[in-house]
Amino acid sequence: MDFKNKPVEQAYIAFQNHIEDLIIEFFNSHINQQSALVKSYRLLYKKLPETNSRLENLMHHVNTQQSFRKKIFTLLEKHQKAFSDAAYGDLIFHIKASFNTWLQDLPETIEIKEASENYIFRAIKNPFIFPKAAFLNAYNKAIVIILKFRNVIRKMTKRKALDLVVYRYRKVPFHSLLTEYFHNKYLLKSGLIWTALLEQSSSLLIQLWEADEKLDAYNHAVLVDEQYLNFDFKEISELLDNIVEQQKQAFEIFQQQIFNLGSSVFNNMDDEFSIVDTLYVPFSRYKKNRVDKNAQKLNASTANLLDGWSRSYIALLDDWTLDVEITLLYFSVFDLFNDLQLKIDSFIDTDLSESFKVIEQYLADSRQRIELSQGTKKGLKQILSKERCESGQKLIDKSITSLIEKLTICFTTDFDKFVEKTKALVNKVSETRVYIKARKYNSYVLESEIERISPSELLYFEALPRFEAVAEKIKQFTDLELENARAKLVGVSTVWDFSLESAIFMLDEAKGRPKNAVQGVVEGADRAVAHLKEAETALVNIRQTIDSDFRQGIIHFNEDIQKLKNTDNIFELNLRIARIKAYDKSRQLRQKAIEMIKNLLPVIIHLGKTLYFKFLRKFKAVKVKIGFVENKKYVTFELSEFINETQEALKKLPFVYQRLFELSPTDESRFFVNREKELGYLKQAFVDWQKDRFITVALIGDKGSGITSLLNYFLANNNLSLKTDRATLSEKLNTHQKYLKFFSELFEQKSFDNNQAIIDYLNNSGQSRIVIIENLHHFYLKEVNGFDNLQRLFELMSNTLKKVFWVGAITKNVWNYLDKTIFISNYFTNEVLLSALAPEALEEIITRRNKISGFRLNFIPEAELLENKSFMQLSEEEKQEFLRKNLFKKLSRLSYGNISLAQLYWLRLTREVKENTIDIGYFKEIDFSFIKDLSAQELFVMQTIVLHDGLVLSDFSRVMDMTEADSKNILVPMLEKGLLIKPREKYNINPIIFNPVVNYLQSRNYIG
């Protein structure tokens, strides 16, 4: 294009290079990014299978759509990040920088000498300047007349004629002119062109979003098994192609408009350049301060415009990304549900169903063998006895017990893991998203129009709690069905065993006939199979419930989370959350006040009772002192009979329950609870010893704390290749001969002459070994020279540390005593203390054993509770839960965290077995206050027994330095009172009062 003024032409060329190309390239980059987004979506979309019919493989569809959603989500996140790194608002900064560079290469002011022309009055906008224009026009004419007159004279004198042109001098503020035209003309009008492009671009992206929503709606209809006939894959595909083409066309139009605008502005500026610093355009119009101030305003307004579009576009992407994220969450949860369903179906079909078939086949085979063996009474009786013995070993102990164990550990943890994984997916959902009401994304927006939501908070508010409630309900239903199945399986074993036993008893009677006996067995087999079928029905119920109710719960979860996609509901949801939070806060404050009163009231009552009973004790003491009342010592009859009654209660329980709660150590992982820390210490000590470190380990714990079980588990579950020598001392080794005999038997040698011989044997043996000695305290007796064998043991340990990993078990009270007397801790590098089990651990151990039995528990309330209105208003389930918590709380307190004592109490609480239910009674707590009334002699006896972990009569007499007859006169009365027990030959403290006695002895400084 042609310009009248060369400086303007040069400025235009520089403008095209510095600014116009920058603007076009900037928007071209963004349009290319959007085109890449659309093309990537189109590419992923076209890889989806095209179908409108009912899907044959639903999970394949889910996996395909889940993968598609993941890729779209990643695509949007990537595009959003790329846009945030170079948003529309950045353009104004680039323009300002390029504008300054552009001006630097151009002259700030241009001085022009040109022929003066007469002013045209109609072109002058200010009438006040007319006189000056008239004067200048007249002045120019006068100058021309004068010049002409002079030229006449010059001609007569034959001199050169003067130039008749009158010149004027103009000073053009070029930078100010360019600044004014660029900002006031170009930048202002280009904003309209940008807006048109961005409107078109956002509208096209919204069309893509709406197409994506149609695909979402189709997928939802497929998953809920509805028909969705309005979805056309080809139509969407064509739309995507059209969007790409429209983006291209929109940018071409934009590029031409930007070019035309620049050309037009500089043409106008070219005209302006010719009249600057004249009466048409005075120099003052382009004063630098005024022009710069106006430029700043226009820069700011342009920046606001671009920032508004940036906000709009980011909100558009964020809103769409939220939709994709929500859909992806649903697909992911549905995928988790499918995995859960497949896992449960597989476990039922392969493990459980096969186990049921094995049991059913065994019953059928056993029945057939008995039916085919109808002969003499004696022959049939032998066959029945053999079948009963084999059923106990193969059917009950093996098949049924194994199946009950499987039914105990299955499904429940799977549901918990499913919910936890769902929570983990919800936790990955964005903390904050932005959106604009009514989807006003095809225009620029103010900051105040941007709305913010927390998708994760909204999910935790309503959708997730509802889903968790469904999962918990199904979990409880499954637990109940499994419990019924276990009970039915126990019924199978009971019915079959009872049928065989009844048939044997029938043959023992004179009138008993083999035919009738066989008939009874056949009928018993039918009943057992009926129980088995009922147990198997539970699995069918579980599978159907998961497929229907759980699936429906997933669908409702999807419906709840889909609400987040409708931004019109967000304000209402946020308002509800705010109300609920406010209500919860006030409720918590009210609850705190109530709890404070509740906590304070028992303290006041307890204080009152304490003062009252203290007064009664003092009053009683005064009456005893002055002789009004005889001071009688009283030990409850229940205390003396506790162990016997517990054994009797155990005998009345079903065989499977007897086995589960027998007081014997275990090495089975299913019963190993809450000793992982101690096991870790033991394992680490062994690892350190294998590194040629000098390691000896002392396991310290009360009787019944689980030391033996810990050692059993350590040896059974660590694949130890070393030879292990293990012994549990049951009597005192109080002579040198007993010491040497013990080690000769332990190491399976003929004899040892002295301690050095044992040391030499161990150090010269070809292999290292583990030596475990339980009841280490039996190496000493509290008498003169009674610690010699213990010292010999320490010498043996110290001289064989490289060859032997020594582990010794000892009671806590004996350890404390020996540490104060002979510093036993100096001989053990590692001390592993088995502390009291936490209440939760005790409850888990008892509950786990009971679950394996297959029996349901029915807790019986105390008479006082039946008169409590609050308790009676509870539902049956709430009553049982209240009684369960209360019982285990008391059990933990009375057992002092000792599992053996807790099991004793538990067995003592069993009342009656009814079909598949065991009644559990309530505690009648023993009043231990009588301990304070024990005589000094009785306290000394108990101190002696505690420090030796029990004594036989002969050892007791030696320690007490009295005859056996005198010792017996002391011990037998205490035995009859129930203070002591004597399971075999050894006298020991009744386990029920052991801890209260030890506590009292410590308070009186009898023991440390």
GROMACS .gro file of C-alpha atoms in nm, residues 629-832:
model
  204
  629VAL     CA    1  -1.786  -5.617  11.660
  630GLU     CA    2  -1.557  -5.916  11.606
  631ASN     CA    3  -1.313  -5.865  11.319
  632LYS     CA    4  -1.378  -6.156  11.079
  633LYS     CA    5  -1.177  -6.228  10.766
  634TYR     CA    6  -1.391  -6.326  10.475
  635VAL     CA    7  -1.300  -6.485  10.147
  636THR     CA    8  -1.586  -6.555   9.908
  637PHE     CA    9  -1.685  -6.913   9.834
  638GLU     CA   10  -1.692  -6.822   9.464
  639LEU     CA   11  -1.318  -6.748   9.481
  640SER     CA   12  -1.231  -7.096   9.606
  641GLU     CA   13  -1.460  -7.265   9.357
  642PHE     CA   14  -1.383  -7.043   9.058
  643ILE     CA   15  -1.141  -7.278   8.880
  644ASN     CA   16  -1.356  -7.586   8.937
  645GLU     CA   17  -1.670  -7.413   8.816
  646THR     CA   18  -1.485  -7.289   8.509
  647GLN     CA   19  -1.378  -7.643   8.423
  648GLU     CA   20  -1.736  -7.763   8.468
  649ALA     CA   21  -1.864  -7.484   8.242
  650LEU     CA   22  -1.609  -7.584   7.978
  651LYS     CA   23  -1.728  -7.947   7.980
  652LYS     CA   24  -2.083  -7.835   7.905
  653LEU     CA   25  -1.981  -7.646   7.594
  654PRO     CA   26  -1.977  -7.797   7.243
  655PHE     CA   27  -1.659  -7.974   7.146
  656VAL     CA   28  -1.559  -7.711   6.891
  657TYR     CA   29  -1.592  -7.440   7.157
  658GLN     CA   30  -1.386  -7.644   7.404
  659ARG     CA   31  -1.107  -7.672   7.151
  660LEU     CA   32  -1.112  -7.300   7.071
  661PHE     CA   33  -1.097  -7.183   7.433
  662GLU     CA   34  -0.870  -7.444   7.589
  663LEU     CA   35  -0.594  -7.271   7.786
  664SER     CA   36  -0.299  -7.388   7.580
  665PRO     CA   37  -0.039  -7.199   7.374
  666THR     CA   38  -0.085  -7.163   6.999
  667ASP     CA   39   0.134  -7.114   6.695
  668GLU     CA   40  -0.153  -7.045   6.454
  669SER     CA   41  -0.155  -6.704   6.288
  670ARG     CA   42  -0.534  -6.679   6.315
  671PHE     CA   43  -0.501  -6.663   6.696
  672PHE     CA   44  -0.187  -6.452   6.704
  673VAL     CA   45  -0.301  -6.100   6.795
  674ASN     CA   46  -0.129  -5.782   6.910
  675ARG     CA   47   0.217  -5.926   6.974
  676GLU     CA   48   0.367  -5.804   6.647
  677LYS     CA   49   0.593  -5.553   6.826
  678GLU     CA   50   0.741  -5.813   7.061
  679LEU     CA   51   0.778  -6.057   6.771
  680GLY     CA   52   0.966  -5.788   6.579
  681TYR     CA   53   1.208  -5.736   6.869
  682LEU     CA   54   1.272  -6.111   6.885
  683LYS     CA   55   1.328  -6.137   6.509
  684GLN     CA   56   1.567  -5.839   6.512
  685ALA     CA   57   1.765  -5.991   6.800
  686PHE     CA   58   1.803  -6.314   6.601
  687VAL     CA   59   1.916  -6.119   6.292
  688ASP     CA   60   2.172  -5.931   6.502
  689TRP     CA   61   2.301  -6.260   6.650
  690GLN     CA   62   2.346  -6.402   6.302
  691LYS     CA   63   2.576  -6.105   6.231
  692ASP     CA   64   2.814  -6.242   6.501
  693ARG     CA   65   2.694  -6.000   6.764
  694PHE     CA   66   2.676  -6.111   7.126
  695ILE     CA   67   2.303  -6.140   7.181
  696THR     CA   68   2.096  -6.297   7.458
  697VAL     CA   69   1.722  -6.242   7.490
  698ALA     CA   70   1.503  -6.236   7.798
  699LEU     CA   71   1.126  -6.263   7.744
  700ILE     CA   72   0.959  -6.106   8.046
  701GLY     CA   73   0.589  -6.148   8.117
  702ASP     CA   74   0.331  -6.280   8.359
  703LYS     CA   75   0.189  -6.628   8.332
  704GLY     CA   76  -0.073  -6.636   8.062
  705SER     CA   77   0.063  -6.328   7.885
  706GLY     CA   78   0.146  -6.528   7.571
  707ILE     CA   79   0.521  -6.596   7.596
  708THR     CA   80   0.490  -6.958   7.484
  709SER     CA   81   0.259  -6.865   7.195
  710LEU     CA   82   0.506  -6.593   7.091
  711LEU     CA   83   0.791  -6.846   7.085
  712ASN     CA   84   0.576  -7.102   6.901
  713TYR     CA   85   0.487  -6.845   6.635
  714PHE     CA   86   0.850  -6.728   6.606
  715LEU     CA   87   0.976  -7.083   6.549
  716ALA     CA   88   0.690  -7.185   6.317
  717ASN     CA   89   0.687  -6.882   6.088
  718ASN     CA   90   1.053  -6.788   6.032
  719ASN     CA   91   1.186  -7.093   5.840
  720LEU     CA   92   1.471  -7.139   6.087
  721SER     CA   93   1.733  -7.386   5.963
  722LEU     CA   94   1.924  -7.404   6.291
  723LYS     CA   95   1.882  -7.683   6.542
  724THR     CA   96   1.649  -7.573   6.820
  725ASP     CA   97   1.670  -7.705   7.175
  726ARG     CA   98   1.374  -7.604   7.385
  727ALA     CA   99   1.266  -7.684   7.739
  728THR     CA  100   1.001  -7.563   7.980
  729LEU     CA  101   1.098  -7.605   8.345
  730SER     CA  102   0.821  -7.726   8.575
  731GLU     CA  103   1.027  -7.783   8.892
  732LYS     CA  104   1.317  -7.622   9.071
  733LEU     CA  105   1.672  -7.716   8.966
  734ASN     CA  106   1.819  -7.654   9.311
  735THR     CA  107   2.115  -7.891   9.298
  736HIS     CA  108   2.423  -7.920   9.080
  737GLN     CA  109   2.324  -8.273   8.978
  738LYS     CA  110   1.979  -8.158   8.860
  739TYR     CA  111   2.146  -7.878   8.664
  740LEU     CA  112   2.382  -8.117   8.480
  741LYS     CA  113   2.104  -8.373   8.421
  742PHE     CA  114   1.879  -8.103   8.273
  743PHE     CA  115   2.136  -8.003   8.010
  744SER     CA  116   2.234  -8.361   7.928
  745GLU     CA  117   1.866  -8.434   7.853
  746LEU     CA  118   1.822  -8.104   7.667
  747PHE     CA  119   2.119  -8.168   7.438
  748GLU     CA  120   2.055  -8.546   7.426
  749GLN     CA  121   2.397  -8.635   7.570
  750LYS     CA  122   2.480  -8.912   7.818
  751SER     CA  123   2.607  -8.686   8.094
  752PHE     CA  124   2.814  -8.380   8.172
  753ASP     CA  125   3.065  -8.374   8.458
  754ASN     CA  126   3.067  -7.999   8.504
  755ASN     CA  127   2.967  -7.669   8.349
  756GLN     CA  128   3.287  -7.647   8.145
  757ALA     CA  129   3.198  -7.975   7.976
  758ILE     CA  130   2.871  -7.824   7.857
  759ILE     CA  131   3.056  -7.516   7.732
  760ASP     CA  132   3.307  -7.727   7.542
  761TYR     CA  133   3.032  -7.940   7.391
  762LEU     CA  134   2.844  -7.637   7.256
  763ASN     CA  135   3.151  -7.454   7.127
  764ASN     CA  136   3.295  -7.765   6.961
  765SER     CA  137   2.969  -7.883   6.804
  766GLY     CA  138   2.956  -7.860   6.427
  767GLN     CA  139   2.661  -7.624   6.404
  768SER     CA  140   2.511  -7.322   6.574
  769ARG     CA  141   2.183  -7.363   6.755
  770ILE     CA  142   1.894  -7.190   6.929
  771VAL     CA  143   1.838  -7.270   7.296
  772ILE     CA  144   1.507  -7.165   7.452
  773ILE     CA  145   1.442  -7.213   7.822
  774GLU     CA  146   1.104  -7.117   7.963
  775ASN     CA  147   1.050  -7.060   8.338
  776LEU     CA  148   1.411  -6.954   8.378
  777HIS     CA  149   1.336  -6.867   8.741
  778HIS     CA  150   1.330  -7.236   8.833
  779PHE     CA  151   1.711  -7.229   8.828
  780TYR     CA  152   1.709  -7.057   9.168
  781LEU     CA  153   1.563  -7.104   9.515
  782LYS     CA  154   1.562  -6.826   9.770
  783GLU     CA  155   1.800  -6.990  10.020
  784VAL     CA  156   2.169  -7.005  10.098
  785ASN     CA  157   2.356  -7.110   9.781
  786GLY     CA  158   2.020  -7.114   9.604
  787PHE     CA  159   2.148  -6.891   9.320
  788ASP     CA  160   2.444  -7.115   9.222
  789ASN     CA  161   2.271  -7.286   8.931
  790LEU     CA  162   2.156  -6.952   8.795
  791GLN     CA  163   2.515  -6.826   8.807
  792ARG     CA  164   2.629  -7.144   8.629
  793LEU     CA  165   2.368  -7.076   8.357
  794PHE     CA  166   2.498  -6.721   8.312
  795GLU     CA  167   2.853  -6.855   8.283
  796LEU     CA  168   2.737  -7.107   8.023
  797MET     CA  169   2.557  -6.837   7.823
  798SER     CA  170   2.850  -6.593   7.835
  799ASN     CA  171   3.096  -6.852   7.700
  800THR     CA  172   2.880  -6.983   7.415
  801LEU     CA  173   2.731  -6.665   7.267
  802LYS     CA  174   2.888  -6.719   6.923
  803LYS     CA  175   2.746  -7.068   6.888
  804VAL     CA  176   2.415  -7.036   7.069
  805PHE     CA  177   2.125  -6.793   7.040
  806TRP     CA  178   2.002  -6.796   7.400
  807VAL     CA  179   1.638  -6.711   7.478
  808GLY     CA  180   1.507  -6.726   7.832
  809ALA     CA  181   1.151  -6.667   7.956
  810ILE     CA  182   1.084  -6.541   8.306
  811THR     CA  183   0.799  -6.381   8.499
  812LYS     CA  184   0.802  -6.006   8.552
  813ASN     CA  185   0.806  -6.010   8.932
  814VAL     CA  186   1.089  -6.265   8.953
  815TRP     CA  187   1.287  -6.062   8.697
  816ASN     CA  188   1.255  -5.747   8.908
  817TYR     CA  189   1.362  -5.938   9.221
  818LEU     CA  190   1.665  -6.104   9.055
  819ASP     CA  191   1.770  -5.776   8.896
  820LYS     CA  192   1.788  -5.618   9.240
  821THR     CA  193   1.972  -5.914   9.397
  822ILE     CA  194   2.209  -6.054   9.133
  823PHE     CA  195   2.167  -5.796   8.851
  824ILE     CA  196   2.022  -6.044   8.602
  825SER     CA  197   1.981  -5.773   8.335
  826ASN     CA  198   2.361  -5.763   8.297
  827TYR     CA  199   2.350  -6.110   8.142
  828PHE     CA  200   2.085  -6.033   7.879
  829THR     CA  201   2.152  -5.786   7.600
  830ASN     CA  202   1.787  -5.770   7.487
  831GLU     CA  203   1.485  -5.749   7.714
  832VAL     CA  204   1.146  -5.811   7.550
   0.00000   0.00000   0.00000
